[in-house]
JSON list of C-alpha atoms in Angstrom, two decimals:
[
{"chain": "A", "resi": 257, "resn": "MET", "atom": "CA", "xyz": [91.77, 23.78, 137.17]},
{"chain": "A", "resi": 258, "resn": "ALA", "atom": "CA", "xyz": [94.78, 21.99, 135.70]},
{"chain": "A", "resi": 259, "resn": "PRO", "atom": "CA", "xyz": [94.81, 21.18, 131.98]},
{"chain": "A", "resi": 260, "resn": "LYS", "atom": "CA", "xyz": [94.15, 17.54, 131.15]},
{"chain": "A", "resi": 261, "resn": "SER", "atom": "CA", "xyz": [97.12, 15.53, 129.95]},
{"chain": "A", "resi": 262, "resn": "LYS", "atom": "CA", "xyz": [96.68, 13.54, 126.76]},
{"chain": "A", "resi": 263, "resn": "PRO", "atom": "CA", "xyz": [97.42, 9.82, 126.92]},
{"chain": "A", "resi": 264, "resn": "ASP", "atom": "CA", "xyz": [100.73, 8.87, 125.33]},
{"chain": "A", "resi": 265, "resn": "LEU", "atom": "CA", "xyz": [99.78, 5.61, 123.66]},
{"chain": "A", "resi": 266, "resn": "VAL", "atom": "CA", "xyz": [96.67, 5.88, 121.48]},
{"chain": "A", "resi": 267, "resn": "THR", "atom": "CA", "xyz": [95.31, 3.84, 118.57]},
{"chain": "A", "resi": 268, "resn": "ARG", "atom": "CA", "xyz": [92.64, 5.22, 116.22]},
{"chain": "A", "resi": 269, "resn": "ASP", "atom": "CA", "xyz": [91.10, 4.09, 112.92]},
{"chain": "A", "resi": 270, "resn": "TYR", "atom": "CA", "xyz": [90.59, 6.54, 110.06]},
{"chain": "A", "resi": 271, "resn": "THR", "atom": "CA", "xyz": [89.47, 6.49, 106.44]},
{"chain": "A", "resi": 272, "resn": "ILE", "atom": "CA", "xyz": [91.64, 8.82, 104.36]},
{"chain": "A", "resi": 273, "resn": "HIS", "atom": "CA", "xyz": [90.08, 10.10, 101.14]},
{"chain": "A", "resi": 274, "resn": "LEU", "atom": "CA", "xyz": [93.09, 10.11, 98.84]},
{"chain": "A", "resi": 275, "resn": "ALA", "atom": "CA", "xyz": [91.19, 11.17, 95.72]},
{"chain": "A", "resi": 276, "resn": "LYS", "atom": "CA", "xyz": [90.48, 14.65, 97.04]},
{"chain": "A", "resi": 277, "resn": "ARG", "atom": "CA", "xyz": [94.07, 15.01, 98.25]},
{"chain": "A", "resi": 278, "resn": "THR", "atom": "CA", "xyz": [95.61, 14.02, 94.90]},
{"chain": "A", "resi": 279, "resn": "HIS", "atom": "CA", "xyz": [93.12, 15.85, 92.68]},
{"chain": "A", "resi": 280, "resn": "LYS", "atom": "CA", "xyz": [94.69, 18.09, 90.00]},
{"chain": "A", "resi": 281, "resn": "THR", "atom": "CA", "xyz": [98.05, 16.38, 90.36]},
{"chain": "A", "resi": 282, "resn": "THR", "atom": "CA", "xyz": [100.07, 15.20, 87.37]},
{"chain": "A", "resi": 283, "resn": "PHE", "atom": "CA", "xyz": [99.91, 11.47, 86.70]},
{"chain": "A", "resi": 284, "resn": "LYS", "atom": "CA", "xyz": [103.49, 10.58, 87.55]},
{"chain": "A", "resi": 285, "resn": "SER", "atom": "CA", "xyz": [103.31, 12.19, 90.98]},
{"chain": "A", "resi": 286, "resn": "LYS", "atom": "CA", "xyz": [99.87, 11.03, 92.15]},
{"chain": "A", "resi": 287, "resn": "THR", "atom": "CA", "xyz": [100.96, 8.02, 94.22]},
{"chain": "A", "resi": 288, "resn": "PRO", "atom": "CA", "xyz": [104.03, 9.73, 95.75]},
{"chain": "A", "resi": 289, "resn": "LYS", "atom": "CA", "xyz": [101.77, 12.63, 96.71]},
{"chain": "A", "resi": 290, "resn": "ALA", "atom": "CA", "xyz": [99.27, 10.16, 98.21]},
{"chain": "A", "resi": 291, "resn": "ILE", "atom": "CA", "xyz": [102.04, 8.77, 100.45]},
{"chain": "A", "resi": 292, "resn": "LYS", "atom": "CA", "xyz": [103.01, 12.30, 101.50]},
{"chain": "A", "resi": 293, "resn": "GLU", "atom": "CA", "xyz": [99.36, 13.12, 102.22]},
{"chain": "A", "resi": 294, "resn": "ILE", "atom": "CA", "xyz": [98.99, 10.02, 104.40]},
{"chain": "A", "resi": 295, "resn": "LYS", "atom": "CA", "xyz": [102.03, 11.16, 106.40]},
{"chain": "A", "resi": 296, "resn": "LYS", "atom": "CA", "xyz": [100.64, 14.70, 106.65]},
{"chain": "A", "resi": 297, "resn": "PHE", "atom": "CA", "xyz": [97.25, 13.39, 107.81]},
{"chain": "A", "resi": 298, "resn": "ALA", "atom": "CA", "xyz": [98.84, 11.15, 110.45]},
{"chain": "A", "resi": 299, "resn": "GLU", "atom": "CA", "xyz": [101.06, 14.00, 111.66]},
{"chain": "A", "resi": 300, "resn": "LYS", "atom": "CA", "xyz": [98.05, 16.28, 112.11]},
{"chain": "A", "resi": 301, "resn": "ALA", "atom": "CA", "xyz": [95.75, 13.65, 113.64]},
{"chain": "A", "resi": 302, "resn": "MET", "atom": "CA", "xyz": [98.21, 12.24, 116.16]},
{"chain": "A", "resi": 303, "resn": "GLY", "atom": "CA", "xyz": [100.36, 15.31, 116.86]},
{"chain": "A", "resi": 304, "resn": "THR", "atom": "CA", "xyz": [103.78, 13.77, 116.20]},
{"chain": "A", "resi": 305, "resn": "LYS", "atom": "CA", "xyz": [106.41, 14.83, 113.68]},
{"chain": "A", "resi": 306, "resn": "ASP", "atom": "CA", "xyz": [107.83, 11.30, 113.34]},
{"chain": "A", "resi": 307, "resn": "VAL", "atom": "CA", "xyz": [105.45, 9.26, 111.15]},
{"chain": "A", "resi": 308, "resn": "ARG", "atom": "CA", "xyz": [106.31, 5.73, 109.97]},
{"chain": "A", "resi": 309, "resn": "ILE", "atom": "CA", "xyz": [104.31, 4.01, 107.24]},
{"chain": "A", "resi": 310, "resn": "SER", "atom": "CA", "xyz": [104.11, 0.22, 107.24]},
{"chain": "A", "resi": 311, "resn": "THR", "atom": "CA", "xyz": [104.93, -1.78, 104.14]},
{"chain": "A", "resi": 312, "resn": "ASP", "atom": "CA", "xyz": [101.30, -2.95, 103.88]},
{"chain": "A", "resi": 313, "resn": "VAL", "atom": "CA", "xyz": [100.11, 0.64, 103.45]},
{"chain": "A", "resi": 314, "resn": "ASN", "atom": "CA", "xyz": [102.85, 1.31, 100.92]},
{"chain": "A", "resi": 315, "resn": "LYS", "atom": "CA", "xyz": [101.99, -1.81, 98.89]},
{"chain": "A", "resi": 316, "resn": "PHE", "atom": "CA", "xyz": [98.29, -0.99, 98.97]},
{"chain": "A", "resi": 317, "resn": "VAL", "atom": "CA", "xyz": [98.81, 2.57, 97.74]},
{"chain": "A", "resi": 318, "resn": "TRP", "atom": "CA", "xyz": [101.25, 1.48, 95.01]},
{"chain": "A", "resi": 319, "resn": "SER", "atom": "CA", "xyz": [99.17, -1.60, 93.99]},
{"chain": "A", "resi": 320, "resn": "GLN", "atom": "CA", "xyz": [97.47, 0.22, 91.09]},
{"chain": "A", "resi": 321, "resn": "GLY", "atom": "CA", "xyz": [100.60, 1.96, 89.87]},
{"chain": "A", "resi": 322, "resn": "VAL", "atom": "CA", "xyz": [101.95, 5.48, 89.95]},
{"chain": "A", "resi": 323, "resn": "ARG", "atom": "CA", "xyz": [99.06, 7.05, 88.03]},
{"chain": "A", "resi": 324, "resn": "ASN", "atom": "CA", "xyz": [96.09, 5.58, 89.87]},
{"chain": "A", "resi": 325, "resn": "PRO", "atom": "CA", "xyz": [96.28, 5.40, 93.68]},
{"chain": "A", "resi": 326, "resn": "PRO", "atom": "CA", "xyz": [93.22, 4.03, 95.51]},
{"chain": "A", "resi": 327, "resn": "LYS", "atom": "CA", "xyz": [90.40, 6.51, 96.12]},
{"chain": "A", "resi": 328, "resn": "ARG", "atom": "CA", "xyz": [90.27, 5.79, 99.85]},
{"chain": "A", "resi": 329, "resn": "ILE", "atom": "CA", "xyz": [92.36, 3.89, 102.35]},
{"chain": "A", "resi": 330, "resn": "ARG", "atom": "CA", "xyz": [91.40, 2.64, 105.78]},
{"chain": "A", "resi": 331, "resn": "VAL", "atom": "CA", "xyz": [94.29, 3.05, 108.22]},
{"chain": "A", "resi": 332, "resn": "ARG", "atom": "CA", "xyz": [95.02, 2.45, 111.88]},
{"chain": "A", "resi": 333, "resn": "LEU", "atom": "CA", "xyz": [97.16, 5.16, 113.47]},
{"chain": "A", "resi": 334, "resn": "SER", "atom": "CA", "xyz": [99.07, 4.13, 116.58]},
{"chain": "A", "resi": 335, "resn": "ARG", "atom": "CA", "xyz": [101.07, 6.55, 118.70]},
{"chain": "A", "resi": 336, "resn": "LYS", "atom": "CA", "xyz": [103.98, 4.64, 120.24]},
{"chain": "A", "resi": 337, "resn": "ARG", "atom": "CA", "xyz": [107.02, 5.34, 122.37]},
{"chain": "A", "resi": 338, "resn": "ASN", "atom": "CA", "xyz": [110.32, 5.83, 120.58]},
{"chain": "A", "resi": 339, "resn": "GLU", "atom": "CA", "xyz": [112.97, 3.31, 121.69]},
{"chain": "A", "resi": 340, "resn": "ASP", "atom": "CA", "xyz": [115.91, 5.47, 120.57]},
{"chain": "A", "resi": 341, "resn": "GLU", "atom": "CA", "xyz": [117.41, 7.40, 123.46]},
{"chain": "A", "resi": 342, "resn": "ASP", "atom": "CA", "xyz": [118.94, 10.04, 121.18]},
{"chain": "A", "resi": 343, "resn": "ALA", "atom": "CA", "xyz": [115.68, 10.66, 119.27]},
{"chain": "A", "resi": 344, "resn": "ASP", "atom": "CA", "xyz": [114.31, 14.19, 119.05]},
{"chain": "A", "resi": 345, "resn": "GLU", "atom": "CA", "xyz": [110.77, 13.15, 119.98]},
{"chain": "A", "resi": 346, "resn": "LYS", "atom": "CA", "xyz": [109.73, 10.57, 122.53]},
{"chain": "A", "resi": 347, "resn": "LEU", "atom": "CA", "xyz": [106.66, 9.45, 120.50]},
{"chain": "A", "resi": 348, "resn": "TYR", "atom": "CA", "xyz": [106.12, 8.39, 116.90]},
{"chain": "A", "resi": 349, "resn": "THR", "atom": "CA", "xyz": [103.08, 7.44, 114.82]},
{"chain": "A", "resi": 350, "resn": "LEU", "atom": "CA", "xyz": [102.82, 4.10, 113.04]},
{"chain": "A", "resi": 351, "resn": "VAL", "atom": "CA", "xyz": [100.43, 3.96, 110.07]},
{"chain": "A", "resi": 352, "resn": "GLU", "atom": "CA", "xyz": [99.09, 0.44, 109.44]},
{"chain": "A", "resi": 353, "resn": "HIS", "atom": "CA", "xyz": [96.65, -0.77, 106.80]},
{"chain": "A", "resi": 354, "resn": "HIS", "atom": "CA", "xyz": [93.32, -1.61, 108.39]},
{"chain": "A", "resi": 355, "resn": "GLY", "atom": "CA", "xyz": [91.65, -3.34, 105.45]},
{"chain": "A", "resi": 356, "resn": "LEU", "atom": "CA", "xyz": [88.01, -4.15, 105.87]},
{"chain": "A", "resi": 357, "resn": "SER", "atom": "CA", "xyz": [86.78, -7.68, 105.38]},
{"chain": "A", "resi": 358, "resn": "GLY", "atom": "CA", "xyz": [85.02, -7.76, 102.07]},
{"chain": "A", "resi": 359, "resn": "ILE", "atom": "CA", "xyz": [85.86, -6.15, 98.78]},
{"chain": "A", "resi": 360, "resn": "ILE", "atom": "CA", "xyz": [88.12, -3.34, 100.07]},
{"chain": "A", "resi": 361, "resn": "GLY", "atom": "CA", "xyz": [91.37, -4.66, 101.47]},
{"chain": "A", "resi": 362, "resn": "GLY", "atom": "CA", "xyz": [90.22, -8.28, 101.33]},
{"chain": "A", "resi": 363, "resn": "VAL", "atom": "CA", "xyz": [90.79, -11.12, 98.91]},
{"chain": "A", "resi": 364, "resn": "HIS", "atom": "CA", "xyz": [89.40, -9.05, 96.03]},
{"chain": "A", "resi": 365, "resn": "ASP", "atom": "CA", "xyz": [91.95, -6.33, 96.64]},
{"chain": "A", "resi": 366, "resn": "PRO", "atom": "CA", "xyz": [94.90, -6.26, 94.20]},
{"chain": "A", "resi": 367, "resn": "ALA", "atom": "CA", "xyz": [97.26, -5.24, 97.02]},
{"chain": "A", "resi": 368, "resn": "TRP", "atom": "CA", "xyz": [96.45, -8.45, 98.90]},
{"chain": "A", "resi": 369, "resn": "TRP", "atom": "CA", "xyz": [97.28, -10.58, 95.84]},
{"chain": "A", "resi": 370, "resn": "TRP", "atom": "CA", "xyz": [100.44, -8.56, 95.25]},
{"chain": "A", "resi": 371, "resn": "ALA", "atom": "CA", "xyz": [101.61, -9.14, 98.82]},
{"chain": "A", "resi": 372, "resn": "GLU", "atom": "CA", "xyz": [100.84, -12.85, 98.69]},
{"chain": "A", "resi": 373, "resn": "ALA", "atom": "CA", "xyz": [102.60, -13.25, 95.33]},
{"chain": "A", "resi": 374, "resn": "SER", "atom": "CA", "xyz": [105.69, -11.42, 96.63]},
{"chain": "A", "resi": 375, "resn": "ASN", "atom": "CA", "xyz": [105.71, -13.72, 99.69]},
{"chain": "A", "resi": 376, "resn": "LEU", "atom": "CA", "xyz": [105.49, -16.68, 97.33]},
{"chain": "A", "resi": 377, "resn": "ARG", "atom": "CA", "xyz": [108.39, -15.40, 95.20]},
{"chain": "A", "resi": 378, "resn": "ALA", "atom": "CA", "xyz": [110.51, -14.55, 98.25]},
{"chain": "A", "resi": 379, "resn": "SER", "atom": "CA", "xyz": [110.35, -18.01, 99.80]},
{"chain": "A", "resi": 380, "resn": "SER", "atom": "CA", "xyz": [113.14, -20.32, 98.62]},
{"chain": "A", "resi": 381, "resn": "ASP", "atom": "CA", "xyz": [111.96, -23.60, 100.13]},
{"chain": "A", "resi": 382, "resn": "ALA", "atom": "CA", "xyz": [109.80, -25.67, 97.76]},
{"chain": "A", "resi": 383, "resn": "VAL", "atom": "CA", "xyz": [107.52, -26.92, 100.56]},
{"chain": "A", "resi": 384, "resn": "VAL", "atom": "CA", "xyz": [106.90, -23.38, 101.80]},
{"chain": "A", "resi": 385, "resn": "ARG", "atom": "CA", "xyz": [106.16, -22.22, 98.26]},
{"chain": "A", "resi": 386, "resn": "PHE", "atom": "CA", "xyz": [103.67, -25.06, 97.78]},
{"chain": "A", "resi": 387, "resn": "ASN", "atom": "CA", "xyz": [101.93, -24.28, 101.09]},
{"chain": "A", "resi": 388, "resn": "LEU", "atom": "CA", "xyz": [101.67, -20.56, 100.26]},
{"chain": "A", "resi": 389, "resn": "ALA", "atom": "CA", "xyz": [100.29, -21.35, 96.80]},
{"chain": "A", "resi": 390, "resn": "HIS", "atom": "CA", "xyz": [97.77, -23.72, 98.40]},
{"chain": "A", "resi": 391, "resn": "VAL", "atom": "CA", "xyz": [96.62, -21.01, 100.86]},
{"chain": "A", "resi": 392, "resn": "ILE", "atom": "CA", "xyz": [96.23, -18.48, 98.05]},
{"chain": "A", "resi": 393, "resn": "PHE", "atom": "CA", "xyz": [94.24, -20.96, 95.98]},
{"chain": "A", "resi": 394, "resn": "GLU", "atom": "CA", "xyz": [91.96, -21.84, 98.93]},
{"chain": "A", "resi": 395, "resn": "LYS", "atom": "CA", "xyz": [91.21, -18.17, 99.60]},
{"chain": "A", "resi": 396, "resn": "LEU", "atom": "CA", "xyz": [90.45, -17.58, 95.94]},
{"chain": "A", "resi": 397, "resn": "VAL", "atom": "CA", "xyz": [88.04, -20.53, 95.78]},
{"chain": "A", "resi": 398, "resn": "MET", "atom": "CA", "xyz": [86.30, -19.50, 99.02]},
{"chain": "A", "resi": 399, "resn": "SER", "atom": "CA", "xyz": [85.87, -15.92, 97.82]},
{"chain": "A", "resi": 400, "resn": "LEU", "atom": "CA", "xyz": [84.46, -17.11, 94.49]},
{"chain": "A", "resi": 401, "resn": "LEU", "atom": "CA", "xyz": [82.03, -19.43, 96.27]},
{"chain": "A", "resi": 402, "resn": "ARG", "atom": "CA", "xyz": [80.97, -16.61, 98.55]},
{"chain": "A", "resi": 403, "resn": "MET", "atom": "CA", "xyz": [80.46, -14.30, 95.58]},
{"chain": "A", "resi": 404, "resn": "SER", "atom": "CA", "xyz": [78.42, -16.90, 93.68]},
{"chain": "A", "resi": 405, "resn": "ALA", "atom": "CA", "xyz": [76.25, -17.54, 96.76]},
{"chain": "A", "resi": 406, "resn": "VAL", "atom": "CA", "xyz": [75.57, -13.82, 97.18]},
{"chain": "A", "resi": 407, "resn": "TYR", "atom": "CA", "xyz": [74.80, -13.52, 93.47]},
{"chain": "A", "resi": 408, "resn": "SER", "atom": "CA", "xyz": [72.38, -16.46, 93.48]},
{"chain": "A", "resi": 409, "resn": "ILE", "atom": "CA", "xyz": [70.62, -15.17, 96.60]},
{"chain": "A", "resi": 410, "resn": "SER", "atom": "CA", "xyz": [70.30, -11.69, 95.15]},
{"chain": "A", "resi": 411, "resn": "ARG", "atom": "CA", "xyz": [68.91, -13.06, 91.87]},
{"chain": "A", "resi": 412, "resn": "THR", "atom": "CA", "xyz": [66.24, -15.17, 93.58]},
{"chain": "A", "resi": 413, "resn": "GLU", "atom": "CA", "xyz": [65.16, -12.59, 96.12]},
{"chain": "A", "resi": 414, "resn": "ARG", "atom": "CA", "xyz": [65.74, -9.57, 93.86]},
{"chain": "A", "resi": 415, "resn": "THR", "atom": "CA", "xyz": [67.62, -7.89, 96.71]},
{"chain": "A", "resi": 416, "resn": "VAL", "atom": "CA", "xyz": [71.28, -7.31, 97.38]},
{"chain": "A", "resi": 417, "resn": "ALA", "atom": "CA", "xyz": [72.56, -9.67, 100.05]},
{"chain": "A", "resi": 418, "resn": "MET", "atom": "CA", "xyz": [75.15, -8.11, 102.28]}
]
């Protein structure tokens, strides 16, 4: 019987527990070690030496500073074909942030606000800046309304509404 060939292009979702991978690490090297551990995890899970981390993952990990990386991160690992003809490997792994809707990775996440604020600062056109600020404000108001509705429901029913 011939051995089965693995598919080249695969996409999988994982939750990486960064706290256990950065435990007993000095403060100033916790977040850099978290980035290295994400690369190591992706290399082992997808079987490629070439691992590329998206800017969203980088911003999320660095959102709380160098001393305090997030405890867990939800990522989507995609094995893709390398477009370079002179590359050593024909496949590479792309690590993308797969934030969950809700508190982690959503509007309540500091990394989301950081990314939106950097988009706002990067845009030079006044109309674009106003539109981005309006979108950010709308999302903030909607999340606060959602939170207040959940709080009022949970207070009246004495249960946690999810």
